[in-house]
PDB file of C-alpha atoms in Angstrom:
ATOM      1  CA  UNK A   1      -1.219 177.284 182.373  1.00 60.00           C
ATOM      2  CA  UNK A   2      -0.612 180.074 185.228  1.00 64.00           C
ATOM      3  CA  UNK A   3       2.741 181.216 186.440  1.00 60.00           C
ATOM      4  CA  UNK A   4       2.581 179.960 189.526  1.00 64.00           C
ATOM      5  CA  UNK A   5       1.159 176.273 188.153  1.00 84.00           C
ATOM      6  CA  UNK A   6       4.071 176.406 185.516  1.00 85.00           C
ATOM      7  CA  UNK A   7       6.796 177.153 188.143  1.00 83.00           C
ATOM      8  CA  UNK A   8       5.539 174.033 190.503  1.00 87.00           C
ATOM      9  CA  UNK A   9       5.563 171.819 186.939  1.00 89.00           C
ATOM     10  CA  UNK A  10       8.860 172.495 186.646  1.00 88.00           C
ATOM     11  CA  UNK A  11      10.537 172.313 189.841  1.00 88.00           C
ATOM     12  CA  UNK A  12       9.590 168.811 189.251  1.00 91.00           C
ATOM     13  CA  UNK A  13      12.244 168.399 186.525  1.00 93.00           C
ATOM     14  CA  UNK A  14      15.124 170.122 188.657  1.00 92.00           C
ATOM     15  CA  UNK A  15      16.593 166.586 189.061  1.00 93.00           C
ATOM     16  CA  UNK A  16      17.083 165.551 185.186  1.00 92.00           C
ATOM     17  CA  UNK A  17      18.454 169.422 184.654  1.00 93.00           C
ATOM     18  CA  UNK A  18      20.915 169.210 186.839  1.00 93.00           C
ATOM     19  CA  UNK A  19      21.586 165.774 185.571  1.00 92.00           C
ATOM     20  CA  UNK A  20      21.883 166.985 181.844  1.00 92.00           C
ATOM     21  CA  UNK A  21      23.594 169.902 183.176  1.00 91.00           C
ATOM     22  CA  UNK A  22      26.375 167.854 184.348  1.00 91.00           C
ATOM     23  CA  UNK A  23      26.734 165.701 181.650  1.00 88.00           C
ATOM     24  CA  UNK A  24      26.725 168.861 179.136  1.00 88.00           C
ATOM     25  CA  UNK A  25      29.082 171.335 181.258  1.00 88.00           C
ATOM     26  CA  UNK A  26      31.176 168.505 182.695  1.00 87.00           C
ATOM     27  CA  UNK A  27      31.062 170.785 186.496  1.00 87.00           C
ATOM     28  CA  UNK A  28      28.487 170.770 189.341  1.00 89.00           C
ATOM     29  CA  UNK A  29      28.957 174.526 189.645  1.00 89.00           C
ATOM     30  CA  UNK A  30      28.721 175.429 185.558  1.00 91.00           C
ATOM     31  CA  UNK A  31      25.642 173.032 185.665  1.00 90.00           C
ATOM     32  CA  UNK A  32      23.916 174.659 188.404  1.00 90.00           C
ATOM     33  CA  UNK A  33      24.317 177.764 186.599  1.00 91.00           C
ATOM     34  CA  UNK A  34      23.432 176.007 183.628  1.00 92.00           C
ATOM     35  CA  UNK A  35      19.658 175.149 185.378  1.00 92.00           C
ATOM     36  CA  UNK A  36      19.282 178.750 187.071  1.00 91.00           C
ATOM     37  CA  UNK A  37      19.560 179.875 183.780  1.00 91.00           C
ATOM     38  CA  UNK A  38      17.464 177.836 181.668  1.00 92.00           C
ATOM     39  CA  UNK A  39      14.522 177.939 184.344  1.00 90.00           C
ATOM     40  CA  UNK A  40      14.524 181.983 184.677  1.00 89.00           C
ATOM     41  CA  UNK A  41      14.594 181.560 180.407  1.00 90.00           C
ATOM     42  CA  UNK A  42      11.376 178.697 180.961  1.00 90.00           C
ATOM     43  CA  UNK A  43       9.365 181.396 183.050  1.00 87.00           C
ATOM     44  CA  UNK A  44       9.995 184.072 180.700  1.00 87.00           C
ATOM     45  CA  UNK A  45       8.915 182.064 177.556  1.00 88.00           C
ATOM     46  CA  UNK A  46       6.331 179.748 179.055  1.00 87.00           C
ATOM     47  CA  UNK A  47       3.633 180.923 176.822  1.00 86.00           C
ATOM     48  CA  UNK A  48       6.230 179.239 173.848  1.00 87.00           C
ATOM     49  CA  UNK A  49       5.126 175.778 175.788  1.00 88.00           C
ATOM     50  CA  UNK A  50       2.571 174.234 173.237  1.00 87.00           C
ATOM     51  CA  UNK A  51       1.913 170.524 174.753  1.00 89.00           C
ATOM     52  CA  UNK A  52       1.999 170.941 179.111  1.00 87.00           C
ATOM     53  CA  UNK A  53       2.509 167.164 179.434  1.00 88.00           C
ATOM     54  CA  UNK A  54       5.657 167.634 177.244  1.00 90.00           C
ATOM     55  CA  UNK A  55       7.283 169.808 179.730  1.00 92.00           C
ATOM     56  CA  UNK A  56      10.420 168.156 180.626  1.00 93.00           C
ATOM     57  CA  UNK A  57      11.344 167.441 176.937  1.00 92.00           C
ATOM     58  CA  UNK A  58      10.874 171.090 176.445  1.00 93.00           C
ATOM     59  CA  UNK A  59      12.827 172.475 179.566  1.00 94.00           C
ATOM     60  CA  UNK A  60      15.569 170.245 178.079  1.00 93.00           C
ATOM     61  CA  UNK A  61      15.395 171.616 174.686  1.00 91.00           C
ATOM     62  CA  UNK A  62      15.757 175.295 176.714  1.00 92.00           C
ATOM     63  CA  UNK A  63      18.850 174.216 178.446  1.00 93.00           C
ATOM     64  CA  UNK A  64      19.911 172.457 175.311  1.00 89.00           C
ATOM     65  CA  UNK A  65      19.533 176.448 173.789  1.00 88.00           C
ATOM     66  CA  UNK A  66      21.059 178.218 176.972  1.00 90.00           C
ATOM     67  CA  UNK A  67      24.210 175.688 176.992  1.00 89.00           C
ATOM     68  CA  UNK A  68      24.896 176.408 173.335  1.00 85.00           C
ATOM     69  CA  UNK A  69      24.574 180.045 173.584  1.00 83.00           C
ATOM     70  CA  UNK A  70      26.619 180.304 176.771  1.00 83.00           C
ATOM     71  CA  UNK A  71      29.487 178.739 174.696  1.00 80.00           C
ATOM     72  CA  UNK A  72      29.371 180.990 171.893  1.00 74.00           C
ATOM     73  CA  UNK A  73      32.249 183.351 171.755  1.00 61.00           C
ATOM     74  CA  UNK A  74      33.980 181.311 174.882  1.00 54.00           C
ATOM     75  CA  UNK A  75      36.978 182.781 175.999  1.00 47.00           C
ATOM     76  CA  UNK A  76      39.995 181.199 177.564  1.00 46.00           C
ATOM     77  CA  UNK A  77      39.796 182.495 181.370  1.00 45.00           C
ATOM     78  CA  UNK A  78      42.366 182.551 184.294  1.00 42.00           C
ATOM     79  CA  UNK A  79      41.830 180.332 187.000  1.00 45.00           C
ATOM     80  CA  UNK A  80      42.743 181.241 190.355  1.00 44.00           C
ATOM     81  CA  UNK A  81      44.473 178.765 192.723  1.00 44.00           C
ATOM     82  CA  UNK A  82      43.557 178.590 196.026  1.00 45.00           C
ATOM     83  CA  UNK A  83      46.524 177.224 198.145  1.00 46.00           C
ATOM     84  CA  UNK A  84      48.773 176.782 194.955  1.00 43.00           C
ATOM     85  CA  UNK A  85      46.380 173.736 194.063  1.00 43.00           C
ATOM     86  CA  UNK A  86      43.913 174.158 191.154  1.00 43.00           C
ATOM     87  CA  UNK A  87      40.357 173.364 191.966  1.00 43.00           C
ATOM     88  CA  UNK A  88      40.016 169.896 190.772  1.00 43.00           C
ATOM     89  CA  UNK A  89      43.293 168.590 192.552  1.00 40.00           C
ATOM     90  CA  UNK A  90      41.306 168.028 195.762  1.00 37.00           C
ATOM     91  CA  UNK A  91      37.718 166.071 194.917  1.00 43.00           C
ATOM     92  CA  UNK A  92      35.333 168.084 197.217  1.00 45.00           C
ATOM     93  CA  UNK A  93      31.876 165.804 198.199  1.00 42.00           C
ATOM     94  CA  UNK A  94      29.265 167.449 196.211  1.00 46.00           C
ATOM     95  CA  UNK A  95      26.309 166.726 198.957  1.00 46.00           C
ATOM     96  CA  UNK A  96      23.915 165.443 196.059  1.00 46.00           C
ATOM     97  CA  UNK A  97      23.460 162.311 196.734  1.00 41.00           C
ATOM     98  CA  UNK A  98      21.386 161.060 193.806  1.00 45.00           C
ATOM     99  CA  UNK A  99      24.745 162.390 191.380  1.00 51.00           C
ATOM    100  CA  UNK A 100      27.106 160.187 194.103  1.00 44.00           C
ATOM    101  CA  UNK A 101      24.312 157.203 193.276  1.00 43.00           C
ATOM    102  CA  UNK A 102      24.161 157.765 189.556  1.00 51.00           C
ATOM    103  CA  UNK A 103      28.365 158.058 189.456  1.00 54.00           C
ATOM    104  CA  UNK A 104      28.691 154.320 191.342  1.00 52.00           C
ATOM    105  CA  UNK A 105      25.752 152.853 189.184  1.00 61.00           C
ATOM    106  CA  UNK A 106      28.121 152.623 186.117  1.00 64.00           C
ATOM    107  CA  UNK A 107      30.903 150.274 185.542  1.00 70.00           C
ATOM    108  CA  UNK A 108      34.087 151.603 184.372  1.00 77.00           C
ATOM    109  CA  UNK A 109      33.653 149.465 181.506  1.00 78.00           C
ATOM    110  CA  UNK A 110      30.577 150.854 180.619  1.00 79.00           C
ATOM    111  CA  UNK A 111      31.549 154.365 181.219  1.00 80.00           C
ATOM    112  CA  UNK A 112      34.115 154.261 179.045  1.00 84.00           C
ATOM    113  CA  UNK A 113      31.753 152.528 176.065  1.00 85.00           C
ATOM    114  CA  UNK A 114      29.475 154.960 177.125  1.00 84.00           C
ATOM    115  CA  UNK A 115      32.194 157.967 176.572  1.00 87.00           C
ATOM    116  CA  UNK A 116      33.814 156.371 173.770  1.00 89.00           C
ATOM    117  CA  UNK A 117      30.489 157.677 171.307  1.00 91.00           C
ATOM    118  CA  UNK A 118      29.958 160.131 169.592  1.00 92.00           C
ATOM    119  CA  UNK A 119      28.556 163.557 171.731  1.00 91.00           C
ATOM    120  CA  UNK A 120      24.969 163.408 170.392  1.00 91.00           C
ATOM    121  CA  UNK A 121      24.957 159.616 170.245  1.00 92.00           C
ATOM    122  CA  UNK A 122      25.446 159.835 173.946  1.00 90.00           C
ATOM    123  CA  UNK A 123      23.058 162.188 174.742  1.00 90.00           C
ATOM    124  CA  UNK A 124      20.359 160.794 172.523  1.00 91.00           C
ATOM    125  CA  UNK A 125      21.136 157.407 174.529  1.00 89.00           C
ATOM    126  CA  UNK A 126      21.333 159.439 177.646  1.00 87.00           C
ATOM    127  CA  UNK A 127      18.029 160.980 177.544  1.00 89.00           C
ATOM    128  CA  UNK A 128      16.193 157.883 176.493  1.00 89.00           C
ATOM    129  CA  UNK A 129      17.550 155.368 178.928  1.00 84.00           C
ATOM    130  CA  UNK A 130      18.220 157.306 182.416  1.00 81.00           C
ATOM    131  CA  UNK A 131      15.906 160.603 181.740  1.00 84.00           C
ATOM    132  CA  UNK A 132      12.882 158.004 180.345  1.00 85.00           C
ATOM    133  CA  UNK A 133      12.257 160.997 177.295  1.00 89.00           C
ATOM    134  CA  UNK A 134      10.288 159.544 174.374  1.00 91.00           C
ATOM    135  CA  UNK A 135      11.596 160.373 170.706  1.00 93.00           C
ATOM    136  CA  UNK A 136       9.806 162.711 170.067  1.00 93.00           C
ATOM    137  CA  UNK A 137      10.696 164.681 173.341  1.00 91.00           C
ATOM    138  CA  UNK A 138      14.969 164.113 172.373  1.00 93.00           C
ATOM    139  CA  UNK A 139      13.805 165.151 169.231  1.00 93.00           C
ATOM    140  CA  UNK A 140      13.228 168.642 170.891  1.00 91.00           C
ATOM    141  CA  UNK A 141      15.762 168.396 172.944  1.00 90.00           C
ATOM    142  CA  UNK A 142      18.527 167.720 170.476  1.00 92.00           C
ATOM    143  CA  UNK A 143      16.673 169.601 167.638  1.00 92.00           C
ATOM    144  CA  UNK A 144      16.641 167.198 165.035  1.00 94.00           C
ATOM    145  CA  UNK A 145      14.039 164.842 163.527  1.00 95.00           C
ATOM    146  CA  UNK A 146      12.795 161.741 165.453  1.00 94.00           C
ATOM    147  CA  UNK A 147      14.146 159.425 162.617  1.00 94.00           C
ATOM    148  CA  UNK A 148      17.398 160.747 163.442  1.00 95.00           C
ATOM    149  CA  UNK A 149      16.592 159.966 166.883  1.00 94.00           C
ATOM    150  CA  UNK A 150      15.892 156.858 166.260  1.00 94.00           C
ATOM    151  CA  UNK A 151      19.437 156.568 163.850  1.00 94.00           C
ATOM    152  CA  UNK A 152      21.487 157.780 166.695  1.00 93.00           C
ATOM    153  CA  UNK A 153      20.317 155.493 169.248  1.00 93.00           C
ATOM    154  CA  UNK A 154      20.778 152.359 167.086  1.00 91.00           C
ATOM    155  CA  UNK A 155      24.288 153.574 166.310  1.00 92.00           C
ATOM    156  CA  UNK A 156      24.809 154.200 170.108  1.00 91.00           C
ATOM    157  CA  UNK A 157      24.344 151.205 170.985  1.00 89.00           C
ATOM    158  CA  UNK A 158      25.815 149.157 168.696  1.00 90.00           C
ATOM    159  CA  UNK A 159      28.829 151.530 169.221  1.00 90.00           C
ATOM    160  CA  UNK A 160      28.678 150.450 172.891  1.00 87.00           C
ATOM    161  CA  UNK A 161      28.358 146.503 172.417  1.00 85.00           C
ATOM    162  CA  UNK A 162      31.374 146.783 169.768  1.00 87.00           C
ATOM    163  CA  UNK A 163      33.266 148.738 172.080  1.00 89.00           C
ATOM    164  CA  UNK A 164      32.657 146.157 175.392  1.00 85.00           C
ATOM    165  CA  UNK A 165      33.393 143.110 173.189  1.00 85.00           C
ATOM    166  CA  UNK A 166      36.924 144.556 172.040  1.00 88.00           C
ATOM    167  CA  UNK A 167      37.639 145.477 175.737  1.00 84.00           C
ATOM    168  CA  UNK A 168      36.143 141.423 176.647  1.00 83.00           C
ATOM    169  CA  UNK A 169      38.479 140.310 173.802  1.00 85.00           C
ATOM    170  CA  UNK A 170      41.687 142.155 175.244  1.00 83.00           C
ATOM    171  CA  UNK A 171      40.950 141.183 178.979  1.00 77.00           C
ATOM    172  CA  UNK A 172      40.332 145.019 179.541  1.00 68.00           C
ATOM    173  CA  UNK A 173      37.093 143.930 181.250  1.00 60.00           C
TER     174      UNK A 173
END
């Protein structure tokens, strides 16, 4: 695959980067980073791409890389206040739309079964249900074998149900 065809493949995936980007840094800003990043590390190691119609599973498993190196050696860092207010006391609009969409699609309930699993349970469940990847592709992604895939998917969900029907049980939902 050329350059040039390999950089219009990929722009296709920007969406589910920044999406994963999000969900991994936690900050629009950090994730945008996060996807400048992992495509200028894509075009340098495109040649490493084995299967073309695998590509999103493998631009994953790159950010997956970049995000984990980025966060080796992490420092604490100041944070400078602008008007004596830190940046997350005022929510600014982010101007993505699709993130807005995808932030209202989820009940509270389920966000919170959704955050109450374990990291890699939730990204496994993440990447099959909204980013549509196959095992094998969270496989790469998540570098780990598909039956352990599959294991933290079952767990995720179950995880999930158990964690609704407590919260149906209380009156929480």
């Amino acid at each position: 695959m050329s350059s040039r065809s390999f950089i219009e493949r990929a722009l296709e995936h920007l969406p589910a980067l920044r999406r994963v980007g999000r969900r991994l840094t936690g900050s629009p800003a950090e994730a945008d980073d996060l996807v400048q990043e992992t495509v200028a590390r894509a075009l340098e190691r495109h040649g490493e791409l084995r299967d073309p119609e695998r590509l999103k599973g493998w631009l994953l498993a790159v950010q997956r890389t970049v995000f984990l190196n980025s966060r080796r050696g992490l420092r604490p860092h100041l944070e400078v206040l602008e008007g004596g207010l830190g940046k997350d006391a005022v929510p600014e609009p982010s101007a993505d739309l699709e993130a807005e969409l995808h932030a209202h699609t989820l009940s509270s309930g389920m966000k919170a079964a959704l955050e109450s699993v374990a990291p890699e349970w939730r990204d496994a469940l993440w990447l099959r249900e909204v980013e549509e990847l196959s095992y094998e592709e969270i496989a790469q992604v998540q570098g780990c074998p598909v039956g352990t895939v599959r294991s933290r998917l079952a767990r995720a969900r179950v995880a999930m149900l158990d964690f609704l029907e407590k919260e149906k049980a209380h009156g929480s939902l």
